[in-house]
Tab-separated table of C-alpha atoms and ligand atoms in Angstrom:
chain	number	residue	atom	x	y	z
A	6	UNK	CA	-4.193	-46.362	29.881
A	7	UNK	CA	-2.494	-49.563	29.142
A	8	UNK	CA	-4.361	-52.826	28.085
A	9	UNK	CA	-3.193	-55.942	30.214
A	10	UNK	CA	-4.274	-59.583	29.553
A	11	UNK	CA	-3.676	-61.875	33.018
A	12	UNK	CA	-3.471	-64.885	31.005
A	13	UNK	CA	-4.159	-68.210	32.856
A	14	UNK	CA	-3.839	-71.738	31.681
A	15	UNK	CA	-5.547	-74.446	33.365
A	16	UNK	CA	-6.058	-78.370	33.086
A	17	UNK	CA	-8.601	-79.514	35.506
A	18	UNK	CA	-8.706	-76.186	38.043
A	19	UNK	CA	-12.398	-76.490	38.176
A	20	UNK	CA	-11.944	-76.004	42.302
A	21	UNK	CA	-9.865	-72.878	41.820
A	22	UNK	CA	-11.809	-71.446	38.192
A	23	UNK	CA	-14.804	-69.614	39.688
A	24	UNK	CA	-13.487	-68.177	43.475
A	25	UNK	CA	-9.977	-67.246	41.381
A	26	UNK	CA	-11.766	-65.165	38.483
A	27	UNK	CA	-13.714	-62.967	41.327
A	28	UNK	CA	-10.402	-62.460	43.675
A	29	UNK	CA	-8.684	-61.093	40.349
A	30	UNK	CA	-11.903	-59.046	39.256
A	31	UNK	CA	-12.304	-57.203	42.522
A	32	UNK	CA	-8.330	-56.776	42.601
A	33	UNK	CA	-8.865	-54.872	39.056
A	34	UNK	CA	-10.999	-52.453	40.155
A	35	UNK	CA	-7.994	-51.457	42.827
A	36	UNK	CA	-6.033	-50.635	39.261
A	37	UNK	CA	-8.134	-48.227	37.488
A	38	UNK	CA	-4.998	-46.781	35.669
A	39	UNK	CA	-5.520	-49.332	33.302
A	40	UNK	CA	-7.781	-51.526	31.099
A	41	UNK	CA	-7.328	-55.591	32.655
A	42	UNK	CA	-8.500	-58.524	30.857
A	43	UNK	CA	-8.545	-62.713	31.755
A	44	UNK	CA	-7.137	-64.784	29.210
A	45	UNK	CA	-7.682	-68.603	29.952
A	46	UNK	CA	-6.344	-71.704	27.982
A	47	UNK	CA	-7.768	-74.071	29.139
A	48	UNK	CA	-6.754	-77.876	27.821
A	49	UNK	CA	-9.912	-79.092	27.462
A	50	UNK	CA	-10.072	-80.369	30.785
A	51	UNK	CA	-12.460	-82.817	31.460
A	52	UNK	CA	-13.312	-82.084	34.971
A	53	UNK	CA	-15.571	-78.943	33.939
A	54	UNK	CA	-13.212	-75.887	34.021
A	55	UNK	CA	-14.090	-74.389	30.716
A	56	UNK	CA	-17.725	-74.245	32.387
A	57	UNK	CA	-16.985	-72.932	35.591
A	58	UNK	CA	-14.871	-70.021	33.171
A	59	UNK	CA	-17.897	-69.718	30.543
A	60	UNK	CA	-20.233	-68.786	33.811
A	61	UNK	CA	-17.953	-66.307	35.076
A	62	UNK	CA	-17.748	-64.875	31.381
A	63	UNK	CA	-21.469	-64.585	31.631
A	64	UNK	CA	-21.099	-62.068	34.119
A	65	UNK	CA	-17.734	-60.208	33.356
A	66	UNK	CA	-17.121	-58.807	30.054
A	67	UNK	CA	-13.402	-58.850	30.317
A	68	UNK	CA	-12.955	-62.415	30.110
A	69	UNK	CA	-12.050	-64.206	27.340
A	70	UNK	CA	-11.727	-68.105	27.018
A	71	UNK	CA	-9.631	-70.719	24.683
A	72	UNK	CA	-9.745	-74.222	24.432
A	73	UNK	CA	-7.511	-75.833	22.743
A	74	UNK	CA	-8.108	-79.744	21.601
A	75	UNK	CA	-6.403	-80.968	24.010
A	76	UNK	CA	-3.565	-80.629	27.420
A	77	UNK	CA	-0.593	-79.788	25.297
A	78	UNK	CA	1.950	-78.747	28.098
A	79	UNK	CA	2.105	-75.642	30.012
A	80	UNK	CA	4.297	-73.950	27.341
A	81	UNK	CA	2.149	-74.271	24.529
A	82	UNK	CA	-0.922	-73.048	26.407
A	83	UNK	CA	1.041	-69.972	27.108
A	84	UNK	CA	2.265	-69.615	23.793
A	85	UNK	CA	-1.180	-69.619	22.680
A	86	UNK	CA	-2.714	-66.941	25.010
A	87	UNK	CA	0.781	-64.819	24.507
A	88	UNK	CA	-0.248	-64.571	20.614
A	89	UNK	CA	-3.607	-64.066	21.318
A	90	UNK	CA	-2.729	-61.430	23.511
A	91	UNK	CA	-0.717	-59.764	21.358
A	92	UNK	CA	-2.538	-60.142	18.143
A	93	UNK	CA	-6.440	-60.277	18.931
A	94	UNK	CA	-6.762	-58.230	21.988
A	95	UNK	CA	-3.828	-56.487	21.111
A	96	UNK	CA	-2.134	-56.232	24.686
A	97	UNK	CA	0.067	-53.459	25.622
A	98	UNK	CA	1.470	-56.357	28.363
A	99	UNK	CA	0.687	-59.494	29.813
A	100	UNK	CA	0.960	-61.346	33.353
A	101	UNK	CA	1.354	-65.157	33.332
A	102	UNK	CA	-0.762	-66.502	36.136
A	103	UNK	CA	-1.417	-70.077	37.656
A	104	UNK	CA	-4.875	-71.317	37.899
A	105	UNK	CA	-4.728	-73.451	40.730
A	106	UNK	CA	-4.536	-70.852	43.635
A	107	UNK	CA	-0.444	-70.760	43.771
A	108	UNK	CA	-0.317	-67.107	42.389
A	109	UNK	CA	-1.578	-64.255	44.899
A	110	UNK	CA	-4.163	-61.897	43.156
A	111	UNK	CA	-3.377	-59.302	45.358
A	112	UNK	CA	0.292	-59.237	43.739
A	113	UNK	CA	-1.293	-58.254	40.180
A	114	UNK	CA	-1.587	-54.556	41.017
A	115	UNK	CA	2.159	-54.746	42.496
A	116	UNK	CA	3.459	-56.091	39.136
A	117	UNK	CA	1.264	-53.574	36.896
A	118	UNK	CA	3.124	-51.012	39.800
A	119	UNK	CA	6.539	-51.523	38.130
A	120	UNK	CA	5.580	-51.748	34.808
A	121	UNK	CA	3.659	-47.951	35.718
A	122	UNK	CA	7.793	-47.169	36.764
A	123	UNK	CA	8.973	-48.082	33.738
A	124	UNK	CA	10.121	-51.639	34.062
A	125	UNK	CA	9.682	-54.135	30.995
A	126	UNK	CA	9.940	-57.370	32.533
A	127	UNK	CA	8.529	-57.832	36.268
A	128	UNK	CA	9.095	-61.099	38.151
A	129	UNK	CA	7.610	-62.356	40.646
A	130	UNK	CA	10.493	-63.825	42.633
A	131	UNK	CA	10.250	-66.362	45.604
A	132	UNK	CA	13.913	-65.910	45.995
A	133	UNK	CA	14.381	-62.126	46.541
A	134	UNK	CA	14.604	-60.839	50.556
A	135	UNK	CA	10.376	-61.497	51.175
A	136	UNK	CA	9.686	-63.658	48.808
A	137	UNK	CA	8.893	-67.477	49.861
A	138	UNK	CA	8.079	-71.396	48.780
A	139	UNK	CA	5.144	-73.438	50.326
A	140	UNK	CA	6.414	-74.100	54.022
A	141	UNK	CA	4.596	-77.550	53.328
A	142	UNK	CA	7.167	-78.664	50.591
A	143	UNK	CA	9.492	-81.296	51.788
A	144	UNK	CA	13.058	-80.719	51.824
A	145	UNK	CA	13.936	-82.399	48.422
A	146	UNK	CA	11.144	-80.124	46.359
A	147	UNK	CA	12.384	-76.546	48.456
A	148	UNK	CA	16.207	-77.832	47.393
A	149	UNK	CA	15.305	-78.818	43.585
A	150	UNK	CA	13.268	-75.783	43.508
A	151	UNK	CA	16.505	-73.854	44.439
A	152	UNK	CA	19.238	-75.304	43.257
A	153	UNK	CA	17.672	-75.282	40.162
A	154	UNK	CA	16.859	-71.437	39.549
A	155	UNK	CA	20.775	-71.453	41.347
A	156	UNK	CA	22.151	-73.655	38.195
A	157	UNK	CA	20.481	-71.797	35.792
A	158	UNK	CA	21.745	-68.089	36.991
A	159	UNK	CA	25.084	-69.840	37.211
A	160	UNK	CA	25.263	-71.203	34.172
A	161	UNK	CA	23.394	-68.681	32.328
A	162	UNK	CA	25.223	-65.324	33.990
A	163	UNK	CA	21.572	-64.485	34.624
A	164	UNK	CA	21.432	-61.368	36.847
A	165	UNK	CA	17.953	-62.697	38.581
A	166	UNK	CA	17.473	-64.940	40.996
A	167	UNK	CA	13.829	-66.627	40.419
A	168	UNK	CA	14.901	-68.285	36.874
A	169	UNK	CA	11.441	-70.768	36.897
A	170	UNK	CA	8.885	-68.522	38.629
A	171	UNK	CA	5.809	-68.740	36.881
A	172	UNK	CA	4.209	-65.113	37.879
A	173	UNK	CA	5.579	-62.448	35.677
A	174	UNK	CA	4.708	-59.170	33.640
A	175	UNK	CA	5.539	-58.937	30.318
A	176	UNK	CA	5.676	-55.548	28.217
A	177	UNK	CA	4.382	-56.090	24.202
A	178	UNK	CA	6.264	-53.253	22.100
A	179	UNK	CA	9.925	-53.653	21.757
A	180	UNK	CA	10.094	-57.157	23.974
A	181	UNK	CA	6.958	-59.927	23.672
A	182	UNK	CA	6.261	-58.544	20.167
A	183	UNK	CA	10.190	-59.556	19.313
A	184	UNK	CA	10.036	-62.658	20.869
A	185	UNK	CA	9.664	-65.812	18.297
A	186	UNK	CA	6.683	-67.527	20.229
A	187	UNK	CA	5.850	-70.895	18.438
A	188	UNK	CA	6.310	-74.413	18.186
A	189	UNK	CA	9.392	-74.521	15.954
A	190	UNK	CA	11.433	-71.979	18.073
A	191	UNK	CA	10.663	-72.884	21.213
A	192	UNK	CA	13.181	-75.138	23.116
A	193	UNK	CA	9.955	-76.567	25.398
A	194	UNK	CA	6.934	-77.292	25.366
A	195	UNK	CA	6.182	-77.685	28.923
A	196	UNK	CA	7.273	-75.825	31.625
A	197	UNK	CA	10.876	-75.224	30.795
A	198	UNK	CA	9.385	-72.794	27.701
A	199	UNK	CA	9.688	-70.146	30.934
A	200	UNK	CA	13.597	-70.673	31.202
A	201	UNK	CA	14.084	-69.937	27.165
A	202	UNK	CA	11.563	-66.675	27.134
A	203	UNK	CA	13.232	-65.305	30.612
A	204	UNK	CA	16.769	-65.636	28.737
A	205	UNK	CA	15.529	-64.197	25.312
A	206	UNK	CA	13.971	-61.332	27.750
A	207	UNK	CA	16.855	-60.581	28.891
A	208	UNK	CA	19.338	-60.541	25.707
A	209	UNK	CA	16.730	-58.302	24.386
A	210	UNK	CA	17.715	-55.749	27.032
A	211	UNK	CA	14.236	-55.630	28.876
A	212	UNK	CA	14.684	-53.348	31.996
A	213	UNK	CA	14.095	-56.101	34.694
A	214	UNK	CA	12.925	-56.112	38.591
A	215	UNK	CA	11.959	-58.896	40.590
A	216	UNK	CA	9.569	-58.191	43.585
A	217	UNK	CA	8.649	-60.631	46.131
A	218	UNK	CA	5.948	-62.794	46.301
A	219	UNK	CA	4.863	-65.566	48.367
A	220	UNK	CA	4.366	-68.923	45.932
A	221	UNK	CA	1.382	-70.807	47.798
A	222	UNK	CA	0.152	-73.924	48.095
A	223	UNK	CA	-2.311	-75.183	45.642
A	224	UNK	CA	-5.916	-74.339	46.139
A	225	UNK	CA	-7.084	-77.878	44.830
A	226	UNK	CA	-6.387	-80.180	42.178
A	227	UNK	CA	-3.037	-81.766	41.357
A	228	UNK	CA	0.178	-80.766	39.838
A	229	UNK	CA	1.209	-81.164	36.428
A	230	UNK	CA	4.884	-80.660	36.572
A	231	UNK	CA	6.764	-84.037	36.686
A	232	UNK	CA	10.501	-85.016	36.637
A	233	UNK	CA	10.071	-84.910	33.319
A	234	UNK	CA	9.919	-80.608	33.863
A	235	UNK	CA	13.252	-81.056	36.435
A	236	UNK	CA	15.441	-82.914	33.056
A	237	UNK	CA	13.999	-80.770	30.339
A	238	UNK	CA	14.433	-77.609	32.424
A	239	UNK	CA	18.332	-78.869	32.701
A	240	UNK	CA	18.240	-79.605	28.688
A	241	UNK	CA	16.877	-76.346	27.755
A	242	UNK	CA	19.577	-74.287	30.040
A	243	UNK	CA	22.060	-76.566	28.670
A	244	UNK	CA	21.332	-75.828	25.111
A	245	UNK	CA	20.821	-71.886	26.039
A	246	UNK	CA	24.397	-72.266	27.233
A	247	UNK	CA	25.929	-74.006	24.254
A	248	UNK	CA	24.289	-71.549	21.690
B	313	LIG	N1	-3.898	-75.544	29.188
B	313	LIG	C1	-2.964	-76.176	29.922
B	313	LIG	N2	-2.754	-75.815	31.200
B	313	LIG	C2	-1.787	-76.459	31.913
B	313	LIG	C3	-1.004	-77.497	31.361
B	313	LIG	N3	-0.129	-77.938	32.309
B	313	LIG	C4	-0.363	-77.192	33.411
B	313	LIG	N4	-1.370	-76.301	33.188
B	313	LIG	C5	-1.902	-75.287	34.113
B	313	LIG	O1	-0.850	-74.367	34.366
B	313	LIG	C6	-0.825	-73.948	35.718
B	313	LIG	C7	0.516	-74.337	36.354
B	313	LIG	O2	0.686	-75.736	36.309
B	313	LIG	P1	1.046	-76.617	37.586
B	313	LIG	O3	0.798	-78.017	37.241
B	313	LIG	O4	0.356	-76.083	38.797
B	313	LIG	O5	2.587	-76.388	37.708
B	313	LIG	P2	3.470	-76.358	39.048
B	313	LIG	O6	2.898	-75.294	39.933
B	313	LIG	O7	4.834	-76.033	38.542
B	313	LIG	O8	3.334	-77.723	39.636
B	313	LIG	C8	-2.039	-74.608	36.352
B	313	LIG	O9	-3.117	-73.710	36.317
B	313	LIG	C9	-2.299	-75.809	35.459
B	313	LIG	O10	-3.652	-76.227	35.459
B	313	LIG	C10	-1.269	-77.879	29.980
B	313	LIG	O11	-0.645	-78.770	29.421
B	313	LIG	N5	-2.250	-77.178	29.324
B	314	LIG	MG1	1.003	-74.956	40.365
C-alpha cells in the first residue's frame, strides 16, 4: 500500500474545483491498492476556488488545501505541494495534475498502473501512438506545442517524446526525495520548472514510460501560460544544455 498525493495547483478554477475533486474521488475508489490523497495550491485566487476546495474538504477526508499569499507561477505552486508531499504527508509518489479540466481523471489509475510495474517516472504523453492535443487548437499552438517538446528531445538527447506535459507520476525514495526542489535551484519559476525536473529525472536514472493520454480542452476559466512560458521554456533547455 503506497501513499499518493494528486497534487493540483489552481488560480481561479473555481468552474472546474468542485465537479474535478468528485471525478478524481470516485476514480480512487477504482484503485484500492493504494492510499490517494488531493493536494491543492491554490494562489489565492480571488474568484472563490479555495472555497469551492474547503467544501469539498468538508466532505472528503483525503483532501488537503494550501494557499499560498499569492499566484507565484505554476512552478512554485508545484514546488510547494512536491515538499509538502514529501515531508508532511510523507508521499511514497506524487501525480501533477491541472485544475482546469485539461487532465483526464480516468488516466490516474493508468499512471498509478505503471508505477504498480515498477516504473519511477510515468508520463503522460500527448505525443506517443494514442496520445493527442485539443483538436480546437489552431495550427500555430499544435506546432509550438510540438516543435517545442521536438527541440528540447533534440537538444537535450532526451529519450521521451512529451518534454512539457504537465500530467506525470513521480516516485519519492531514490528520485523526488533527491531532487533539489526550491527557489534557488530551480531554473523556473513558471511552467518551464517541468523541463528542468523531467531532465534531473532522468540523469538520476528513473526507470521511465510514457503512456498516452488525451490533453483536453479547458473546462472553464483561462490560461495562464503566456509567451513568456514559450522563451523561458527555450532559456531553461538552453542552459540544461550548456551545463
Ligand atoms: N497556484 C498556482 N496555480 C497556477 C499558477 N499558474 C497556473 N496555475 C494552475 O496550474 C494549472 C495549469 O495552468 P494553465 O494555465 O492551465 O497552463 P496551460 O494548460 O499550460 O495553459 C491550472 O490549474 C492553473 O490554474 C500559479 O501561478 N499559481
Ligand atoms: Mg491548462
Amino acid at each position: 500500500m503506497s501513499k499518493i498525493v494528486v497534487i493540483i495547483p489552481t488560480y481561479n478554477e473555481r468552474e472546474t474545483m468542485g465537479v474535478l475533486i468528485d471525478e478524481l474521488e470516485s476514480e480512487f475508489r477504482l484503485i484500492s491498492k493504494h492510499q490517494m490523497w488531493i493536494l491543492i495550491v491554490d494562489g489565492n485566487s480571488p474568484d472563490g476556488t479555495a472555497e469551492a476546495a474547503r467544501q469539498k474538504k468538508k466532505v472528503h477526508q483525503n483532501i488537503n488545501l494550501i494557499i499560498e499569499k499569492e499566484k507565484r507561477g505554476l512552478g512554485m505552486a508545484y514546488l510547494t505541494g512536491m515538499n509538502y508531499a514529501i515531508h508532511n504527508l510523507k508521499a511514497d509518489a506524487f501525480i501533477e495534475f491541472d485544475g482546469d479540466g485539461q487532465h483526464d481523471p480516468k488516466d490516474i489509475k493508468r499512471l498509478v498502473a505503471e508505477l504498480d510495474n515498477g516504473y519511477d517516472y510515468v508520463i503522460g504523453s500527448r505525443y506517443v501512438a494514442g496520445g493527442s492535443i485539443p483538436e480546437e487548437w489552431g495550427w500555430h499552438r499544435k506546432f509550438l506545442s510540438r516543435f517545442g517538446s521536438l527541440f528540447i528531445k533534440w537538444l537535450l538527447h532526451l529519450p521521451t517524446n512529451d518534454n512539457t506535459s504537465g500530467l506525470k507520476l513521480t516516485r519519492v525514495a531514490g528520485f523526488a526525495e533527491k531532487l533539489l526542489l526550491n527557489e534557488k535551484e530551480i531554473l523556473s519559476k513558471r511552467h518551464a520548472y517541468k523541463i528542468h525536473l523531467l531532465y534531473e529525472m532522468l540523469a538520476l536514472g528513473a526507470k521511465t514510460k510514457e503512456i498516452p493520454i488525451k490533453f483536453l480542452e479547458r473546462g472553464g476559466g483561462a490560461s495562464k501560460s503566456s509567451l513568456e512560458d514559450i522563451i523561458e521554456s527555450l532559456r531553461v533547455a538552453l542552459v540544461l544544455y550548456f551545463r
